């Protein structure tokens, strides 16, 4: 029940167990072409969506190095661990990085972005997470995009825990580079990143001076035009992605998103019944980050949930270590998995602090979750 990697559905596991197929066969090349087309629907774009063999961070790097020139002024919205990552990466590649530091647990306000861009008119790139997975916060990407659009800057969005979990229409909102990763809402193992660039970004790509080789998106585009990937295709994960995208299409994106929202609502309702609050002030449906009372050690809580109840959730990173727990709502999660998580959380809290948590509360949490789950079809 972590916010990535996530449980993988059985039909996808069956595909991953198949014999290796060569990436130059007509069979695989037709799968590749179909996946590229299907991904456009998830990204909400008419542009190409690239499939890179890397973790999500590789996709972030691909988005950045293809539009950056050393010395460029860039704005990094930093509200947690993944924001830090992009800021650090830009630094390494010689950018002049302006940080907009946001208190962890809060979302950036559009006027903060506007003010920063006004005081630094030479900023050429703005980088943000859609969902900052380390804090569970959802940023107002649409509003940020509208502000960045009015300047000459490009907006790069790490949508790794947003794509496939909530609407993130790249063209309609005016996002210039959007990044996804396989092990989050795409319900696959780790190892594929997905990235797409706007027409505005493509103009920048042609002149960007940052050295790049593995992630040179121009080479990737040229190969894609011939129906191939630049390097060997990640055949098993791409075939598995095809199956996931087939299911997304069959259900419709609205239902896929609604399922994640239901799991989030159930978990948040249960947490409230237990007296826990959301750490994130504007929570993303893709995960719940729950604040723990100061007298409860998150590390101990997680260890016991895993050992006794066989439920794995994540803790906080860095300064949030021991202070929050994070429960993922992406991937193959059944109602009973959600209920087992609620029960494990309630029982464990009660076991650690019988003075603070009661049987009645745990029963109320289970009931609250059950009602949310019953309110919408799985
Ligand atoms: C998971 C995640 C990443 C990518 O992490 P990798 O380990 O490189 O796959 C990046 N950004 C966010 C917001 C994430 O949730």
Coordinates of N, CA, C and O in Angstrom, one line a residue, residues 26-184:
X26 N 7.9 -7.2 -36.4 CA 6.6 -6.4 -36.7 C 5.6 -6.5 -35.6 O 4.9 -5.5 -35.3
X27 N 5.5 -7.7 -34.9 CA 4.6 -7.8 -33.8 C 4.8 -6.8 -32.7 O 3.9 -6.1 -32.3
X28 N 6.1 -6.7 -32.3 CA 6.3 -5.7 -31.2 C 6.2 -4.3 -31.7 O 5.6 -3.4 -31.0
X29 N 6.6 -4.0 -32.9 CA 6.5 -2.6 -33.4 C 5.1 -2.2 -33.5 O 4.8 -1.0 -33.4
X30 N 4.2 -3.1 -33.8 CA 2.8 -2.7 -33.8 C 2.3 -2.4 -32.4 O 1.4 -1.5 -32.1
X31 N 2.8 -3.1 -31.4 CA 2.4 -2.8 -30.0 C 2.9 -1.4 -29.6 O 2.2 -0.6 -29.0
X32 N 4.2 -1.2 -30.0 CA 4.8 0.1 -29.7 C 4.0 1.3 -30.3 O 3.7 2.3 -29.6
X33 N 3.6 1.1 -31.5 CA 2.8 2.2 -32.2 C 1.5 2.4 -31.5 O 1.1 3.6 -31.3
X34 N 0.9 1.3 -31.0 CA -0.4 1.4 -30.3 C -0.2 2.1 -28.9 O -1.0 3.0 -28.5
X35 N 0.9 1.8 -28.2 CA 1.1 2.4 -26.9 C 1.4 3.9 -27.1 O 0.8 4.7 -26.3
X36 N 2.2 4.3 -28.1 CA 2.4 5.7 -28.3 C 1.1 6.4 -28.5 O 0.8 7.5 -27.9
X37 N 0.2 5.8 -29.3 CA -1.1 6.5 -29.6 C -2.0 6.5 -28.3 O -2.5 7.6 -28.0
X38 N -2.0 5.4 -27.5 CA -2.8 5.4 -26.3 C -2.3 6.4 -25.3 O -3.1 6.9 -24.5
X39 N -1.0 6.5 -25.2 CA -0.5 7.4 -24.2 C -0.9 8.9 -24.4 O -1.1 9.7 -23.5
X40 N -1.1 9.2 -25.7 CA -1.6 10.6 -26.0 C -2.9 10.9 -25.3 O -3.1 12.0 -24.8
X41 N -3.7 9.9 -25.2 CA -5.0 10.1 -24.4 C -4.8 10.4 -23.0 O -5.4 11.2 -22.4
X42 N -3.8 9.6 -22.3 CA -3.6 9.8 -20.9 C -2.9 11.2 -20.7 O -3.2 11.9 -19.7
X43 N -2.0 11.6 -21.6 CA -1.3 12.9 -21.4 C -2.2 14.1 -21.9 O -1.9 15.2 -21.6
X44 N -3.3 13.8 -22.6 CA -4.1 14.8 -23.1 C -3.3 15.7 -24.1 O -3.2 16.9 -24.0
X45 N -2.6 15.0 -25.0 CA -1.7 15.8 -26.0 C -1.8 15.2 -27.4 O -2.1 14.1 -27.6
X46 N -1.5 16.1 -28.3 CA -1.4 15.7 -29.7 C 0.1 15.4 -30.1 O 0.4 14.9 -31.1
X47 N 1.0 15.8 -29.1 CA 2.4 15.6 -29.3 C 2.8 14.1 -29.1 O 2.1 13.4 -28.5
X48 N 4.0 13.8 -29.5 CA 4.5 12.5 -29.2 C 4.8 12.3 -27.8 O 5.2 13.2 -27.1
X49 N 4.5 11.0 -27.3 CA 4.9 10.7 -25.9 C 6.0 9.7 -26.0 O 5.9 8.7 -26.7
X50 N 7.1 10.0 -25.3 CA 8.3 9.1 -25.4 C 8.4 8.1 -24.3 O 8.0 8.4 -23.2
X51 N 8.9 6.9 -24.6 CA 9.0 5.8 -23.7 C 10.5 5.7 -23.4 O 11.2 5.3 -24.4
X52 N 11.0 6.0 -22.2 CA 12.4 5.8 -21.9 C 12.6 4.7 -20.9 O 11.8 4.6 -20.0
X53 N 13.7 4.0 -21.1 CA 14.0 2.9 -20.1 C 14.8 3.6 -19.0 O 16.0 3.8 -19.1
X54 N 14.1 4.0 -18.0 CA 14.8 4.6 -16.8 C 13.7 4.6 -15.7 O 12.5 4.4 -16.0
X55 N 14.1 5.0 -14.5 CA 13.0 5.3 -13.5 C 12.5 6.6 -13.8 O 12.9 7.3 -14.7
X56 N 11.5 7.1 -13.0 CA 10.9 8.4 -13.2 C 11.9 9.5 -13.2 O 11.7 10.5 -14.0
X57 N 12.9 9.4 -12.4 CA 13.9 10.5 -12.3 C 14.6 10.7 -13.6 O 15.0 11.8 -14.0
X58 N 14.8 9.6 -14.4 CA 15.4 9.7 -15.7 C 14.5 10.5 -16.6 O 14.9 11.3 -17.4
X59 N 13.2 10.4 -16.5 CA 12.2 11.1 -17.2 C 12.3 12.6 -16.9 O 12.2 13.5 -17.7
X60 N 12.5 12.9 -15.6 CA 12.7 14.3 -15.1 C 13.9 14.9 -15.7 O 14.0 16.0 -16.2
X61 N 15.0 14.1 -15.8 CA 16.3 14.5 -16.3 C 16.1 14.8 -17.8 O 16.6 15.8 -18.4
X62 N 15.4 13.9 -18.5 CA 15.1 14.0 -20.0 C 14.4 15.3 -20.2 O 14.7 16.1 -21.2
X63 N 13.4 15.6 -19.4 CA 12.6 16.8 -19.6 C 13.5 18.0 -19.4 O 13.4 19.0 -20.2
X64 N 14.4 18.0 -18.5 CA 15.2 19.2 -18.2 C 16.3 19.4 -19.2 O 16.5 20.4 -19.7
X65 N 17.1 18.3 -19.4 CA 18.4 18.5 -20.2 C 18.1 18.9 -21.7 O 18.9 19.5 -22.3
X66 N 16.9 18.6 -22.1 CA 16.5 18.9 -23.5 C 16.1 20.3 -23.8 O 16.1 20.8 -24.9
X67 N 15.8 21.0 -22.7 CA 15.4 22.4 -22.9 C 16.3 23.4 -22.2 O 16.2 24.6 -22.3
X68 N 17.3 22.9 -21.4 CA 18.1 23.8 -20.6 C 19.4 24.1 -21.4 O 20.0 23.3 -22.1
X69 N 19.9 25.3 -21.1 CA 21.3 25.7 -21.5 C 22.0 26.1 -20.2 O 21.4 26.8 -19.4
X70 N 23.2 25.7 -20.0 CA 23.9 26.1 -18.8 C 23.9 27.6 -18.6 O 24.0 28.3 -19.6
X71 N 23.7 28.0 -17.4 CA 23.6 29.5 -17.1 C 22.1 30.0 -17.2 O 21.9 31.1 -16.7
X72 N 21.2 29.2 -17.7 CA 19.8 29.6 -17.7 C 19.3 29.8 -16.3 O 19.6 29.0 -15.4
X73 N 18.5 30.8 -16.1 CA 17.8 31.0 -14.9 C 16.5 30.1 -14.8 O 15.7 30.1 -15.8
X74 N 16.4 29.3 -13.8 CA 15.3 28.4 -13.7 C 14.6 28.6 -12.3 O 15.3 29.0 -11.4
X75 N 13.4 28.3 -12.3 CA 12.6 28.4 -11.0 C 12.2 27.0 -10.6 O 11.5 26.3 -11.3
X76 N 12.7 26.6 -9.4 CA 12.3 25.2 -8.9 C 11.3 25.5 -7.7 O 11.6 26.1 -6.7
X77 N 10.1 24.9 -7.8 CA 9.1 25.0 -6.7 C 9.5 23.8 -5.9 O 9.3 22.6 -6.3
X78 N 9.9 24.1 -4.6 CA 10.4 23.0 -3.8 C 9.5 22.9 -2.5 O 9.5 23.7 -1.7
X79 N 8.7 21.8 -2.5 CA 7.8 21.6 -1.4 C 8.0 20.2 -0.8 O 7.1 19.7 -0.1
X80 N 9.1 19.6 -1.1 CA 9.4 18.3 -0.6 C 10.5 17.6 -1.3 O 11.2 18.3 -2.1
X81 N 10.7 16.4 -1.1 CA 11.8 15.6 -1.6 C 12.0 15.6 -3.1 O 13.1 15.7 -3.6
X82 N 10.9 15.5 -3.8 CA 11.0 15.4 -5.3 C 11.2 16.8 -5.9 O 11.9 16.9 -6.9
X83 N 10.8 17.9 -5.2 CA 11.1 19.2 -5.7 C 12.6 19.5 -5.5 O 13.3 20.1 -6.3
X84 N 13.1 19.0 -4.4 CA 14.6 19.1 -4.1 C 15.3 18.4 -5.2 O 16.4 18.9 -5.7
X85 N 14.8 17.3 -5.7 CA 15.6 16.5 -6.7 C 15.7 17.3 -8.0 O 16.8 17.4 -8.5
X86 N 14.7 18.0 -8.4 CA 14.8 18.7 -9.7 C 15.7 20.0 -9.5 O 16.4 20.3 -10.4
X87 N 15.6 20.6 -8.3 CA 16.4 21.8 -8.1 C 17.9 21.3 -8.1 O 18.7 22.0 -8.7
X88 N 18.2 20.2 -7.5 CA 19.6 19.7 -7.4 C 20.1 19.3 -8.8 O 21.2 19.6 -9.2
X89 N 19.2 18.7 -9.6 CA 19.6 18.3 -10.9 C 19.9 19.5 -11.8 O 20.9 19.5 -12.5
X90 N 19.1 20.5 -11.7 CA 19.3 21.7 -12.5 C 20.6 22.4 -12.1 O 21.4 22.9 -13.0
X91 N 20.9 22.3 -10.9 CA 22.2 22.9 -10.3 C 23.4 22.1 -11.0 O 24.3 22.7 -11.5
X92 N 23.3 20.8 -11.0 CA 24.3 19.9 -11.5 C 24.6 20.3 -13.0 O 25.7 20.3 -13.5
X93 N 23.5 20.6 -13.7 CA 23.6 20.9 -15.2 C 23.9 22.3 -15.4 O 23.8 22.8 -16.6
X94 N 24.3 23.1 -14.4 CA 24.8 24.4 -14.6 C 23.7 25.5 -14.7 O 24.0 26.6 -15.2
X95 N 22.5 25.2 -14.3 CA 21.5 26.2 -14.3 C 21.7 27.2 -13.1 O 22.3 26.8 -12.1
X96 N 21.2 28.4 -13.3 CA 21.1 29.3 -12.1 C 19.8 29.1 -11.5 O 18.8 29.5 -12.0
X97 N 19.8 28.4 -10.4 CA 18.5 28.0 -9.8 C 17.9 28.9 -8.8 O 18.6 29.3 -7.8
X98 N 16.7 29.4 -9.0 CA 16.0 30.1 -8.0 C 15.0 29.1 -7.3 O 14.3 28.4 -8.1
X99 N 15.0 29.1 -6.0 CA 14.1 28.1 -5.3 C 12.9 28.9 -4.8 O 13.1 29.9 -4.2
X100 N 11.8 28.3 -5.0 CA 10.6 28.8 -4.3 C 10.2 27.8 -3.3 O 9.6 26.7 -3.6
X101 N 10.7 28.0 -2.1 CA 10.5 27.0 -1.0 C 9.2 27.1 -0.4 O 8.8 28.2 0.1
X102 N 8.5 26.1 -0.3 CA 7.1 26.0 0.2 C 7.2 25.1 1.4 O 7.8 24.1 1.4
X103 N 6.5 25.5 2.5 CA 6.5 24.7 3.7 C 6.0 23.3 3.3 O 4.9 23.2 2.7
X104 N 6.7 22.3 3.8 CA 6.3 20.9 3.5 C 4.8 20.6 4.0 O 4.6 21.0 5.2
X105 N 4.0 20.1 3.2 CA 2.6 19.9 3.6 C 1.7 20.9 3.0 O 0.4 20.7 3.0
X106 N 2.2 22.0 2.4 CA 1.4 23.0 1.8 C 1.6 23.0 0.3 O 2.7 22.6 -0.2
X107 N 0.6 23.4 -0.4 CA 0.7 23.6 -1.9 C 1.2 25.0 -2.2 O 0.9 25.9 -1.4
X108 N 1.9 25.1 -3.3 CA 2.3 26.5 -3.7 C 1.0 27.3 -4.1 O 0.1 26.7 -4.6
X109 N 1.0 28.6 -3.8 CA -0.1 29.4 -4.3 C 0.3 30.1 -5.6 O 1.4 30.5 -5.7
X110 N -0.6 30.1 -6.5 CA -0.3 30.7 -7.9 C 0.3 32.0 -7.8 O 1.3 32.4 -8.5
X111 N -0.2 32.9 -6.8 CA 0.4 34.2 -6.7 C 1.9 34.2 -6.3 O 2.6 35.2 -6.6
X112 N 2.3 33.2 -5.6 CA 3.7 33.1 -5.2 C 4.6 32.9 -6.5 O 5.6 33.5 -6.6
X113 N 4.0 32.1 -7.4 CA 4.8 31.8 -8.6 C 4.8 33.1 -9.5 O 5.8 33.5 -10.0
X114 N 3.7 33.8 -9.5 CA 3.6 35.0 -10.3 C 4.5 36.1 -9.8 O 5.3 36.7 -10.6
X115 N 4.6 36.2 -8.5 CA 5.5 37.2 -7.9 C 7.0 36.9 -8.2 O 7.8 37.8 -8.5
X116 N 7.3 35.6 -8.1 CA 8.7 35.2 -8.3 C 9.1 35.5 -9.8 O 10.2 36.0 -10.0
X117 N 8.2 35.2 -10.6 CA 8.5 35.4 -12.1 C 8.6 36.9 -12.4 O 9.4 37.3 -13.2
X118 N 7.8 37.7 -11.7 CA 7.8 39.1 -11.9 C 9.2 39.7 -11.4 O 9.8 40.5 -12.1
X119 N 9.7 39.2 -10.2 CA 10.9 39.7 -9.7 C 12.2 39.1 -10.5 O 13.3 39.6 -10.3
X120 N 12.0 38.0 -11.2 CA 13.1 37.5 -11.9 C 12.6 37.2 -13.4 O 12.4 36.1 -13.8
X121 N 12.6 38.3 -14.2 CA 12.0 38.2 -15.5 C 12.8 37.3 -16.5 O 12.3 37.0 -17.6
X122 N 14.0 37.0 -16.1 CA 14.8 36.2 -17.0 C 14.7 34.7 -16.8 O 15.4 33.9 -17.5
X123 N 13.8 34.3 -15.9 CA 13.6 32.8 -15.7 C 13.0 32.2 -17.0 O 12.1 32.7 -17.6
X124 N 13.7 31.1 -17.4 CA 13.4 30.5 -18.7 C 12.7 29.2 -18.5 O 12.1 28.7 -19.5
X125 N 12.8 28.6 -17.3 CA 12.2 27.3 -17.1 C 11.6 27.3 -15.7 O 12.2 27.8 -14.7
X126 N 10.4 26.8 -15.5 CA 9.8 26.6 -14.2 C 9.5 25.1 -14.0 O 9.0 24.4 -14.9
X127 N 10.0 24.6 -12.9 CA 9.8 23.1 -12.6 C 8.9 22.9 -11.4 O 9.2 23.5 -10.4
X128 N 8.0 22.0 -11.5 CA 7.1 21.7 -10.4 C 6.7 20.2 -10.4 O 6.7 19.6 -11.5
X129 N 6.3 19.7 -9.2 CA 5.6 18.5 -9.2 C 4.2 18.8 -9.4 O 3.7 19.9 -9.0
X130 N 3.4 17.8 -9.9 CA 1.9 18.0 -9.9 C 1.5 17.5 -8.4 O 0.9 18.3 -7.7
X131 N 1.9 16.3 -8.1 CA 1.7 15.8 -6.7 C 3.1 15.6 -6.1 O 3.9 14.9 -6.7
X132 N 3.4 16.2 -5.0 CA 4.7 16.1 -4.3 C 4.5 14.8 -3.4 O 3.9 14.9 -2.3
X133 N 5.0 13.7 -3.8 CA 4.7 12.4 -3.2 C 5.2 12.4 -1.7 O 4.7 11.6 -0.9
X134 N 6.2 13.1 -1.4 CA 6.8 13.0 -0.1 C 5.9 13.7 1.0 O 6.0 13.4 2.1
X135 N 5.0 14.5 0.5 CA 4.1 15.2 1.5 C 2.6 14.9 1.2 O 1.7 15.3 2.0
X136 N 2.3 14.4 0.0 CA 0.9 14.1 -0.4 C 0.2 15.3 -1.0 O -1.0 15.2 -1.2
X137 N 0.9 16.3 -1.2 CA 0.2 17.6 -1.7 C 0.0 17.6 -3.2 O 0.9 17.2 -3.9
X138 N -1.1 18.2 -3.6 CA -1.4 18.4 -5.0 C -1.2 19.9 -5.3 O -1.9 20.7 -4.6
X139 N -0.4 20.2 -6.2 CA -0.2 21.6 -6.6 C -1.2 22.1 -7.6 O -1.6 21.3 -8.4
X140 N -1.5 23.4 -7.7 CA -2.5 23.9 -8.7 C -1.8 24.0 -10.0 O -1.6 25.2 -10.4
X141 N -1.6 23.0 -10.7 CA -0.9 23.0 -12.0 C -1.5 23.8 -13.0 O -0.9 24.6 -13.7
X142 N -2.8 23.7 -13.1 CA -3.5 24.5 -14.2 C -3.3 26.0 -14.0 O -3.0 26.7 -15.0
X143 N -3.4 26.4 -12.8 CA -3.3 27.9 -12.5 C -1.8 28.3 -12.7 O -1.5 29.4 -13.3
X144 N -0.9 27.4 -12.3 CA 0.6 27.7 -12.5 C 0.9 27.8 -14.0 O 1.5 28.8 -14.5
X145 N 0.3 26.9 -14.7 CA 0.5 26.9 -16.2 C 0.0 28.2 -16.8 O 0.7 28.8 -17.7
X146 N -1.1 28.7 -16.4 CA -1.7 29.9 -17.0 C -0.8 31.1 -16.7 O -0.6 31.9 -17.6
X147 N -0.1 31.1 -15.5 CA 0.8 32.2 -15.2 C 2.1 32.1 -16.0 O 2.5 33.1 -16.6
X148 N 2.6 30.9 -16.1 CA 3.9 30.7 -16.8 C 3.7 31.0 -18.3 O 4.5 31.6 -18.9
X149 N 2.5 30.6 -18.8 CA 2.2 30.9 -20.2 C 2.3 32.3 -20.6 O 2.6 32.6 -21.7
X150 N 2.0 33.2 -19.7 CA 2.1 34.7 -20.0 C 3.5 35.2 -20.0 O 3.7 36.3 -20.4
X151 N 4.5 34.3 -19.7 CA 5.9 34.8 -19.7 C 6.6 34.0 -20.8 O 5.9 33.1 -21.5
X152 N 7.9 34.1 -21.0 CA 8.6 33.4 -22.0 C 9.1 32.0 -21.5 O 9.8 31.3 -22.2
X153 N 8.7 31.7 -20.2 CA 9.3 30.5 -19.6 C 8.5 29.3 -20.0 O 7.4 29.3 -20.5
X154 N 9.2 28.1 -19.9 CA 8.6 26.8 -20.1 C 8.2 26.2 -18.8 O 8.9 26.4 -17.8
X155 N 7.1 25.5 -18.7 CA 6.7 24.8 -17.5 C 6.9 23.3 -17.6 O 6.3 22.6 -18.5
X156 N 7.8 22.8 -16.8 CA 8.1 21.3 -16.7 C 7.3 20.7 -15.5 O 7.5 21.2 -14.4
X157 N 6.5 19.7 -15.7 CA 5.7 19.1 -14.6 C 6.1 17.7 -14.4 O 6.0 16.9 -15.3
X158 N 6.5 17.4 -13.2 CA 6.7 16.0 -12.8 C 5.3 15.5 -12.4 O 4.8 15.8 -11.3
X159 N 4.7 14.7 -13.3 CA 3.4 14.2 -13.0 C 3.4 12.7 -12.7 O 2.4 12.0 -12.9
X160 N 4.5 12.3 -12.0 CA 4.7 10.9 -11.8 C 3.6 10.3 -10.9 O 3.2 9.1 -11.2
X161 N 3.1 11.0 -9.9 CA 2.0 10.4 -9.1 C 0.7 11.1 -9.5 O -0.2 11.1 -8.7
X162 N 0.6 11.7 -10.6 CA -0.6 12.4 -11.1 C -1.2 11.7 -12.3 O -2.4 11.4 -12.4
X163 N -0.3 11.5 -13.3 CA -0.7 10.9 -14.6 C -1.4 9.5 -14.3 O -0.8 8.7 -13.6
X164 N -2.6 9.3 -14.8 CA -3.3 8.1 -14.6 C -4.1 8.0 -13.3 O -4.8 7.1 -13.1
X165 N -3.9 9.1 -12.5 CA -4.6 9.1 -11.2 C -5.6 10.3 -11.1 O -6.5 10.2 -10.4
X166 N -5.3 11.3 -11.9 CA -6.2 12.5 -11.9 C -6.0 13.2 -13.3 O -5.0 12.9 -13.9
X167 N -6.9 14.0 -13.7 CA -6.7 14.7 -15.0 C -5.5 15.6 -15.0 O -5.3 16.4 -14.1
X168 N -4.7 15.5 -16.1 CA -3.5 16.3 -16.2 C -3.4 16.6 -17.7 O -2.4 16.2 -18.3
X169 N -4.4 17.3 -18.3 CA -4.4 17.5 -19.7 C -3.3 18.5 -20.2 O -3.5 19.7 -20.0
X170 N -2.3 17.9 -20.7 CA -1.1 18.7 -21.0 C -1.4 19.9 -22.0 O -1.0 21.0 -21.8
X171 N -2.0 19.6 -23.1 CA -2.3 20.6 -24.1 C -3.2 21.7 -23.6 O -3.0 22.9 -23.8
X172 N -4.3 21.2 -23.1 CA -5.4 22.1 -22.6 C -4.9 23.1 -21.5 O -5.2 24.3 -21.5
X173 N -4.0 22.6 -20.7 CA -3.5 23.4 -19.6 C -2.2 24.2 -20.0 O -1.9 25.1 -19.3
X174 N -1.6 23.8 -21.1 CA -0.4 24.5 -21.5 C 0.9 24.1 -20.7 O 1.7 24.9 -20.4
X175 N 1.0 22.8 -20.5 CA 2.2 22.3 -19.8 C 3.2 22.0 -21.0 O 2.9 21.5 -22.0
X176 N 4.5 22.4 -20.7 CA 5.5 22.2 -21.8 C 6.3 20.9 -21.8 O 6.8 20.5 -22.8
X177 N 6.4 20.3 -20.6 CA 7.0 19.0 -20.6 C 6.3 18.3 -19.4 O 6.2 18.8 -18.3
X178 N 5.8 17.1 -19.6 CA 5.1 16.3 -18.6 C 5.7 14.9 -18.5 O 6.0 14.3 -19.5
X179 N 6.0 14.5 -17.3 CA 6.7 13.3 -17.0 C 5.9 12.3 -16.2 O 5.2 12.7 -15.2
X180 N 5.9 11.0 -16.6 CA 5.3 10.0 -15.9 C 6.2 8.8 -15.6 O 7.3 8.8 -16.1
X181 N 5.8 7.9 -14.7 CA 6.7 6.8 -14.4 C 5.9 5.5 -14.2 O 4.7 5.6 -13.8
X182 N 6.5 4.4 -14.6 CA 5.7 3.2 -14.7 C 5.1 2.6 -13.4 O 4.1 2.0 -13.3
X183 N 5.9 2.8 -12.3 CA 5.5 2.1 -11.0 C 4.5 2.9 -10.1 O 4.4 2.5 -9.0
X184 N 3.9 3.9 -10.7 CA 2.9 4.6 -9.9 C 1.5 4.2 -10.5 O 1.1 3.1 -10.5

